[in-house]
Each structure stands twice: as structure tokens, then as C-alpha cells.
Amino acid sequence: MELAYIPSPSHGVLHLGPIPLRGYAFCIIIGVFLAVWLGNKRWIARGGRAGTVADIAVWAVPFGLVGGRLYHVITDYELYFSEGRDWVDAFKIWQGGLGIWGAIALGALGAWIGCRRRGIPLPAWADAVAPGIAFAQACGRWGNWFNQELYGRATDLPWALHITSSTDGRVPGYYHPTFLYESLWCVGVGFLVIWADRRFKLGHGRAFALYVAAYCVGRGWIEYMRVDDAHHILGLRLNDWTALVVFLLAVLYIVISSRLRPGREEIVEPRTEEDAPAEGDESAAAEGTSDAEGGTGTAAEDKTEDKTEGKAENTSDGKAGSRSEDGTGDGSVGLGKETVGEPTATGDSATTAGSAAAPESEEDTEDGSDAGSVARDEAGSAKKG
């Protein structure tokens, strides 16, 4: 008696009226959105513009879907072109059948076209989207679960996959859930690339190459467990050989690239005309600067004028005070010469006038000056007398 297993869906499509909603297609769409979202965040963190990853994905995704389907049809041509088969089924992508090798190869071509149109380097863009692609594959593998396909050898493990369909030569039973193994492996690859990119500052396509190499390692042993029909070369499945060759190429690229172009790109997306401020904005900025400078100059001039006026007033007050003190002093001296030891009314008058000459304002200064003049006149009269 089976205590635990992974059940398979009874069918992989739901109908919303006349519109079929296929689980396989939903898994791919979710994966694409996840890859673009994460790639956009990583691209912005590296100095790129928001939306660039999505713009290039418009080229890469369709090319990738076509490439993945072509690889599957070419390597499993007997499913579509042998006797009793309908070649039209080769276009029914919703029934499953996408080869990741073709998807990456032709998707890279589409990405190169998009990058060339935007004037950015393809390796930098590939580094940004590499972990997102791994997570997208993790989502896409669940499409195989909806279609009850690409499972492994029979097993009695508690996480065995229960296959119930008998179409296309399937034998109901319990098998290794290779779709789950590969999904979990891709999640691990995605986090590995993120960690290595932060730790070693990978650039010039090396983060993407690390993703490819790590994925190939997992795909090698997972592919070996599968029991679906496949071409064999020297006892190994075709996809095993493909994974081995691609792994070696990815490692070779990492080694050569790190020697020829160490470090990471400083600029991943050059400045465009759209980033530059518009002519009207430049004029407004210049006017604002002029106004600010003019305002500063006016304020400085006002402060200078106030300071000058204040200095002039202080100077006038000082001079007036000096004149008043001189007048008072002269009067006192004159009185002293004529009335030594004998105070007179004239002397008292002069003293009083001298005391009143302390300046507090401009008017007081003028009054003090007049008082000083009167004191001198009286002093002169006393001298004559």
C-alpha cells in the first residue's frame, strides 16, 4: 500500500467557455514574467535603465520559443513525421515539447538583435537575466507535471509521481518525479548565480556562463534517470551528450573571459538622448540659476547699501559729536582764561551748552553745533570785556 506519492492532475487543461486554459502554457508565462521582473531589478542595480530587460525580452522570448520547439521536433522527429503521425502536431506547442538547448541558442540570437538595437552589450544583459532564466525553468518544469510527461524510472519512494494516463504509450504507475528534481535544481542554480555574482563581481557574460555550466551538471544526472524515448549515442542519451559539450564550453568561456576581460563592466547602458534634459528644461534651469544669482546679487547690494548708509550715519554722528565737544572745550578754555576761580553766568552758560551737545541724532548734532557756536560767541565777548 502506497503511503505517500505525488498525484498527477487528471487533465492539464481547463475550459473557460470556448477558451482553453492550459497548465503548460501558464507555467511558461509565469516563468517569463519572473525572469523579466528579476532581470529588470538586477539590470537597474548594475546601472541600467528600467524597462530595458523587458524591451529586449520582446525579441528573446519569441525566438526562444521557436528555438526550443525546433530542437524538440528535430531531435524527436519520429513523433511527427513517422508513419501514422500527423506533421501538423509539430506546431502544437501547447501539448508540450520544448528543448532548453534550442531555446537558449535561438533566444540568445533574439536577445543579440534587441541589444544591438539598444546599443548595449549582450554579455552584460545575459548576466542580469541569468538567475531569472533558471527560476523560469523551475516554473516551466511544472508544465510537464500537468501533461504527465518526462518522468523517471519506477520507484517506491514516498515522493514518487503517480502517472495515471495511458496515452502515447504511457504505463500507469509510480515513477521518479524528474520534473520536480529539475525544478528544484534550477532554483538552486538561480541562487548560486546570485551569490557568486555578489561574491566575485562576475561580468562580461560569466554569470550567464555559470548558470549554463551549473544547469548542465544537474541536467546530466536527471536526464540519465528518464525513461521516455530518446536517441542514444555510445549508450548515453542525446541530451546527456549535449549537456556535456555545453558544460565544457561554458567553463572554457569563464576561464578565457576572466583572463581577457577581468572585473565587471562599469557602464552597461550608455546615456541616450532620452536621458538628456530637454532644451526647454535646460533654459528653465538656466533662468532659474540666473534668477537665483540675480536675487543673491540684489540682496547683497541691499545689504551693502544698508551697511554703507549705517556707516555714513555713524560717521556723521561722530563728526557732529567731535564738533560739539570742540565747541564746548573752546568755550570752557575761554572762560577759564578770563574767570579763574570766579564762576560767572557766562561760564555756566557755556558749560550747560557743552553738556547739551552730546549727539543722539542728526537733529541733536545740528543743535549741538549751534550751541557750540553760541558758546564761542559768548566766550569771545567775555574776552573782549
Coordinates of C-alpha atoms in Angstrom, one line a residue:
M1 CA 0.0 0.0 0.0
E2 CA 1.3 3.4 -1.0
L3 CA 1.5 5.7 2.0
A4 CA 2.6 8.8 0.1
Y5 CA 3.1 9.9 -3.5
I6 CA 2.8 13.0 -5.7
P7 CA -0.6 12.8 -7.6
S8 CA -0.9 13.8 -11.2
P9 CA -3.7 16.1 -12.4
S10 CA -6.4 14.3 -14.3
H11 CA -6.1 16.7 -17.1
G12 CA -3.8 19.6 -18.0
V13 CA -6.4 22.0 -19.5
L14 CA -9.4 23.9 -18.2
H15 CA -12.0 25.4 -20.4
L16 CA -13.3 28.9 -19.8
G17 CA -16.2 28.7 -22.2
P18 CA -14.6 28.2 -25.6
I19 CA -11.2 29.4 -24.3
P20 CA -8.8 26.6 -23.2
L21 CA -6.6 27.4 -20.2
R22 CA -3.6 25.0 -20.4
G23 CA -1.4 24.4 -17.3
Y24 CA 1.7 24.0 -19.5
A25 CA 1.2 27.5 -21.1
F26 CA 0.6 29.1 -17.7
C27 CA 3.8 27.7 -16.3
I28 CA 5.8 29.1 -19.2
I29 CA 4.1 32.5 -18.9
I30 CA 4.7 32.7 -15.2
G31 CA 8.4 31.8 -15.7
V32 CA 8.8 34.5 -18.4
F33 CA 7.3 37.2 -16.1
L34 CA 9.5 36.1 -13.2
A35 CA 12.7 36.2 -15.4
V36 CA 11.9 39.7 -16.7
W37 CA 11.0 41.0 -13.2
L38 CA 14.2 39.8 -11.6
G39 CA 16.3 40.6 -14.6
N40 CA 15.0 44.2 -14.5
K41 CA 15.9 44.6 -10.8
R42 CA 19.4 43.3 -11.4
W43 CA 19.9 45.4 -14.5
I44 CA 18.9 48.6 -12.7
A45 CA 21.3 47.6 -9.8
R46 CA 24.1 47.5 -12.4
G47 CA 23.4 50.9 -13.7
G48 CA 20.9 50.2 -16.5
R49 CA 17.6 51.8 -17.2
A50 CA 14.2 50.4 -16.1
G51 CA 12.4 48.6 -18.9
T52 CA 15.4 47.7 -21.0
V53 CA 15.2 44.0 -20.0
A54 CA 11.6 43.8 -21.0
D55 CA 12.3 45.6 -24.3
I56 CA 14.9 43.0 -25.2
A57 CA 12.8 40.1 -23.9
V58 CA 10.3 41.1 -26.6
W59 CA 12.9 39.8 -29.0
A60 CA 14.4 37.0 -26.9
V61 CA 11.2 35.2 -25.8
P62 CA 9.6 34.5 -29.2
F63 CA 13.0 33.5 -30.6
G64 CA 13.5 31.2 -27.6
L65 CA 10.1 29.5 -28.0
V66 CA 10.7 28.9 -31.7
G67 CA 14.2 27.6 -31.0
G68 CA 13.0 25.3 -28.2
R69 CA 10.3 23.8 -30.4
L70 CA 12.7 23.3 -33.3
Y71 CA 15.2 21.5 -31.2
H72 CA 12.5 19.2 -29.8
V73 CA 11.0 18.5 -33.3
I74 CA 14.4 17.8 -34.8
T75 CA 15.6 15.5 -32.1
D76 CA 12.3 13.7 -31.8
Y77 CA 11.2 13.9 -35.5
E78 CA 9.7 10.4 -35.4
L79 CA 6.9 11.7 -33.2
Y80 CA 5.7 14.0 -36.0
F81 CA 7.0 12.6 -39.3
S82 CA 7.0 8.9 -39.0
E83 CA 4.2 6.6 -40.3
G84 CA 0.9 7.2 -38.7
R85 CA 1.9 10.6 -37.3
D86 CA 0.5 14.0 -38.2
W87 CA 3.2 16.6 -39.0
V88 CA 0.8 19.3 -38.1
D89 CA 1.3 18.3 -34.4
A90 CA 4.7 19.8 -34.7
F91 CA 3.1 23.2 -34.3
K92 CA 1.0 22.3 -31.3
I93 CA 3.4 23.7 -28.7
W94 CA 0.8 23.7 -26.0
Q95 CA 1.0 19.9 -26.0
G96 CA 4.5 20.1 -24.6
G97 CA 7.9 19.6 -26.1
L98 CA 10.4 22.5 -25.7
G99 CA 14.2 21.8 -25.8
I100 CA 16.0 24.1 -23.5
W101 CA 19.2 23.9 -25.6
G102 CA 17.4 25.3 -28.7
A103 CA 15.5 27.8 -26.6
I104 CA 18.7 29.3 -25.2
A105 CA 20.5 29.2 -28.5
L106 CA 17.9 30.9 -30.6
G107 CA 16.8 33.1 -27.7
A108 CA 20.3 34.4 -27.5
L109 CA 20.1 35.4 -31.1
G110 CA 16.9 37.3 -30.4
A111 CA 18.5 39.0 -27.4
W112 CA 21.5 39.9 -29.5
I113 CA 19.2 41.7 -32.0
G114 CA 17.4 43.5 -29.2
C115 CA 20.7 44.5 -27.5
R116 CA 22.2 45.8 -30.8
R117 CA 19.1 48.0 -31.4
R118 CA 19.5 49.5 -27.9
G119 CA 23.3 49.8 -28.2
I120 CA 24.1 47.7 -25.1
P121 CA 26.4 44.7 -24.7
L122 CA 24.8 41.3 -24.8
P123 CA 27.0 39.7 -22.2
A124 CA 26.0 42.3 -19.6
W125 CA 22.3 41.8 -20.3
A126 CA 22.8 38.0 -20.1
D127 CA 24.4 38.3 -16.7
A128 CA 21.4 40.3 -15.4
V129 CA 18.8 37.8 -16.6
A130 CA 20.8 34.6 -15.9
P131 CA 19.3 33.7 -12.4
G132 CA 15.8 34.7 -13.7
I133 CA 16.1 32.2 -16.5
A134 CA 16.9 29.5 -14.0
F135 CA 13.9 30.4 -12.0
A136 CA 11.8 30.5 -15.1
Q137 CA 12.9 26.9 -16.0
A138 CA 11.9 25.9 -12.5
C139 CA 8.4 27.1 -13.2
G140 CA 8.3 25.7 -16.7
R141 CA 9.1 22.2 -15.5
W142 CA 5.7 22.0 -13.7
G143 CA 4.2 22.1 -17.1
N144 CA 5.5 18.6 -17.5
W145 CA 3.6 17.6 -14.4
F146 CA 0.3 18.9 -15.9
N147 CA 1.0 16.9 -19.1
Q148 CA 2.2 13.8 -17.2
E149 CA 5.4 13.6 -19.2
L150 CA 9.2 13.3 -18.8
Y151 CA 9.2 11.2 -15.6
G152 CA 11.9 8.9 -14.5
R153 CA 12.3 5.2 -13.7
A154 CA 9.8 3.3 -11.5
T155 CA 10.2 3.8 -7.8
D156 CA 8.5 3.2 -4.4
L157 CA 9.9 6.3 -2.7
P158 CA 7.3 8.4 -0.8
W159 CA 7.7 11.2 -3.2
A160 CA 7.1 9.0 -6.3
L161 CA 5.0 10.6 -9.1
H162 CA 1.7 8.7 -9.8
I163 CA 1.1 8.5 -13.5
T164 CA -2.5 7.7 -14.4
S165 CA -2.6 8.4 -18.2
S166 CA -2.1 5.6 -20.7
T167 CA -1.9 7.7 -23.9
D168 CA 1.2 7.8 -26.1
G169 CA 2.5 4.5 -24.7
R170 CA 2.5 5.6 -21.0
V171 CA 2.2 2.9 -18.4
P172 CA 0.3 4.0 -15.3
G173 CA 2.4 3.6 -12.1
Y174 CA 4.8 5.3 -9.7
Y175 CA 7.9 6.9 -11.1
H176 CA 10.7 9.3 -10.2
P177 CA 9.4 12.9 -10.5
T178 CA 12.2 14.1 -12.7
F179 CA 10.3 17.3 -13.4
L180 CA 10.5 18.1 -9.6
Y181 CA 14.1 17.2 -9.4
E182 CA 15.0 19.6 -12.3
S183 CA 12.7 22.3 -10.9
L184 CA 14.5 22.2 -7.5
W185 CA 17.9 22.0 -9.2
C186 CA 17.1 25.2 -11.2
V187 CA 16.1 27.0 -8.1
G188 CA 19.4 26.1 -6.6
V189 CA 21.2 27.2 -9.7
G190 CA 19.5 30.6 -9.6
F191 CA 20.5 31.3 -6.0
L192 CA 24.1 30.0 -6.8
V193 CA 24.4 32.6 -9.6
I194 CA 23.1 35.4 -7.4
W195 CA 25.6 34.5 -4.6
A196 CA 28.5 34.1 -6.9
D197 CA 27.7 37.3 -8.8
R198 CA 27.7 39.3 -5.5
R199 CA 30.8 37.5 -4.1
F200 CA 33.0 37.6 -7.2
K201 CA 31.5 40.5 -9.1
L202 CA 31.1 38.5 -12.3
G203 CA 30.9 40.4 -15.5
H204 CA 31.2 40.1 -19.3
G205 CA 28.9 37.1 -19.5
R206 CA 30.5 35.0 -16.8
A207 CA 27.4 34.9 -14.6
F208 CA 25.4 33.6 -17.5
A209 CA 28.1 31.0 -18.2
L210 CA 28.0 29.9 -14.6
Y211 CA 24.2 29.4 -14.9
V212 CA 24.7 27.3 -18.1
A213 CA 27.5 25.1 -16.5
A214 CA 25.6 24.5 -13.3
Y215 CA 22.4 23.7 -15.1
C216 CA 24.2 21.2 -17.3
V217 CA 25.6 19.3 -14.3
G218 CA 22.1 18.8 -12.9
R219 CA 20.6 18.0 -16.3
G220 CA 23.2 15.3 -16.8
W221 CA 22.1 13.1 -13.9
I222 CA 18.4 13.9 -14.2
E223 CA 18.4 13.1 -17.9
Y224 CA 20.0 9.7 -17.1
M225 CA 17.0 8.8 -14.9
R226 CA 14.4 9.5 -17.6
V227 CA 12.7 6.6 -19.4
D228 CA 11.0 8.4 -22.3
D229 CA 12.2 7.5 -25.8
A230 CA 15.3 9.3 -26.9
H231 CA 18.2 8.9 -29.3
H232 CA 21.3 7.2 -27.8
I233 CA 25.0 7.7 -28.7
L234 CA 27.5 5.3 -27.2
G235 CA 25.0 4.3 -24.6
L236 CA 24.1 7.9 -23.5
R237 CA 21.0 9.8 -24.3
L238 CA 21.5 12.7 -26.8
N239 CA 20.7 15.3 -24.1
D240 CA 23.4 13.9 -21.9
W241 CA 26.0 14.5 -24.7
T242 CA 24.6 17.9 -25.3
A243 CA 24.8 18.8 -21.6
L244 CA 28.4 17.6 -21.5
V245 CA 29.5 19.6 -24.5
V246 CA 27.7 22.8 -23.4
F247 CA 29.2 22.4 -19.9
L248 CA 32.7 22.3 -21.3
L249 CA 32.1 25.3 -23.5
A250 CA 30.7 27.3 -20.6
V251 CA 33.7 26.5 -18.3
L252 CA 36.1 27.4 -21.1
Y253 CA 34.3 30.7 -21.6
I254 CA 34.6 31.5 -17.9
V255 CA 38.3 30.8 -17.9
I256 CA 39.2 32.7 -21.1
S257 CA 36.9 35.6 -20.3
S258 CA 38.3 36.1 -16.8
R259 CA 41.8 36.4 -18.3
L260 CA 41.0 38.7 -21.2
R261 CA 38.4 40.9 -19.5
P262 CA 38.6 40.6 -15.7
G263 CA 36.2 42.5 -13.5
R264 CA 32.8 43.8 -14.4
E265 CA 31.5 46.4 -16.8
E266 CA 31.5 49.9 -15.4
I267 CA 28.8 51.1 -17.9
V268 CA 26.2 48.6 -19.1
E269 CA 23.9 51.0 -20.8
P270 CA 25.2 54.3 -22.4
R271 CA 23.3 57.5 -21.9
T272 CA 20.8 58.2 -24.7
E273 CA 19.1 61.3 -25.9
E274 CA 16.0 60.4 -23.9
D275 CA 18.0 60.6 -20.7
A276 CA 19.4 64.0 -21.6
P277 CA 17.3 67.0 -20.3
A278 CA 15.1 68.7 -22.9
E279 CA 16.1 72.1 -24.4
G280 CA 13.2 73.8 -22.5
D281 CA 14.3 72.2 -19.3
E282 CA 17.8 73.5 -19.8
S283 CA 16.5 77.0 -20.5
A284 CA 14.3 76.9 -17.4
A285 CA 17.3 75.6 -15.4
A286 CA 19.5 78.4 -16.7
E287 CA 16.8 81.0 -16.0
G288 CA 16.4 79.6 -12.5
T289 CA 20.1 79.9 -12.0
S290 CA 20.1 83.5 -13.3
D291 CA 17.2 84.4 -11.1
A292 CA 18.9 82.9 -8.1
E293 CA 22.1 84.7 -8.9
G294 CA 20.2 88.0 -9.5
G295 CA 18.3 87.6 -6.3
T296 CA 21.5 86.9 -4.4
G297 CA 23.2 89.9 -6.1
T298 CA 20.2 92.2 -5.2
A299 CA 20.2 91.0 -1.6
A300 CA 23.9 91.6 -1.5
E301 CA 23.5 95.1 -2.9
D302 CA 20.8 95.9 -0.5
K303 CA 22.9 94.7 2.4
T304 CA 25.8 96.7 1.1
E305 CA 23.7 99.9 0.8
D306 CA 22.3 99.4 4.2
K307 CA 25.8 98.9 5.6
T308 CA 27.1 102.0 3.8
E309 CA 24.2 104.1 5.0
G310 CA 24.7 102.9 8.5
K311 CA 28.4 103.7 8.3
A312 CA 27.7 107.2 6.9
E313 CA 25.3 107.9 9.7
N314 CA 27.8 106.7 12.3
T315 CA 30.4 108.8 10.6
S316 CA 28.2 111.9 10.6
D317 CA 27.2 111.3 14.2
G318 CA 30.9 111.0 15.2
K319 CA 31.9 114.2 13.3
A320 CA 29.0 116.1 14.8
G321 CA 29.9 114.9 18.3
S322 CA 33.5 116.0 17.7
R323 CA 32.5 119.4 16.6
S324 CA 30.2 119.8 19.7
E325 CA 33.0 118.7 22.0
D326 CA 35.4 121.0 20.4
G327 CA 33.0 124.0 20.7
T328 CA 32.4 123.2 24.3
G329 CA 36.0 122.8 25.0
D330 CA 36.9 126.1 23.4
G331 CA 34.2 127.8 25.4
S332 CA 35.4 126.3 28.6
V333 CA 39.0 127.3 27.9
G334 CA 38.0 130.9 27.0
L335 CA 36.1 131.2 30.2
G336 CA 38.9 129.7 32.2
K337 CA 41.4 132.3 31.0
E338 CA 39.2 135.2 32.0
T339 CA 37.4 134.0 35.1
V340 CA 39.9 131.8 37.0
G341 CA 38.4 130.8 40.3
E342 CA 35.4 133.1 39.7
P343 CA 32.5 131.4 38.1
T344 CA 30.3 133.6 36.0
A345 CA 27.0 133.3 34.4
T346 CA 28.7 133.1 31.0
G347 CA 30.8 130.2 32.2
D348 CA 27.7 128.4 33.5
S349 CA 26.0 129.0 30.2
A350 CA 29.0 127.6 28.2
T351 CA 29.1 124.6 30.5
T352 CA 25.4 124.0 30.1
A353 CA 25.7 124.4 26.3
G354 CA 28.7 121.9 26.2
S355 CA 26.7 119.3 28.1
A356 CA 23.7 119.7 25.8
A357 CA 25.9 119.0 22.8
A358 CA 26.0 115.2 23.3
P359 CA 24.7 113.9 19.9
E360 CA 21.9 111.3 19.8
S361 CA 20.6 112.0 16.3
E362 CA 21.3 114.1 13.3
E363 CA 19.0 116.9 14.6
D364 CA 20.7 116.8 18.0
T365 CA 24.0 117.1 16.2
E366 CA 22.9 120.2 14.4
D367 CA 21.5 121.7 17.6
G368 CA 24.8 120.9 19.4
S369 CA 26.7 122.6 16.6
D370 CA 24.6 125.8 17.0
A371 CA 25.0 125.7 20.8
G372 CA 28.8 125.4 20.4
S373 CA 28.8 128.4 18.1
V374 CA 26.8 130.4 20.6
A375 CA 29.2 129.4 23.3
R376 CA 32.2 130.6 21.3
D377 CA 30.5 133.9 20.6
E378 CA 29.8 134.5 24.3
A379 CA 33.3 133.4 25.2
G380 CA 34.7 135.9 22.7
S381 CA 32.5 138.7 24.1
A382 CA 33.6 138.0 27.7
K383 CA 37.3 138.0 26.4
K384 CA 36.8 141.5 24.9
G385 CA 35.2 142.8 28.0

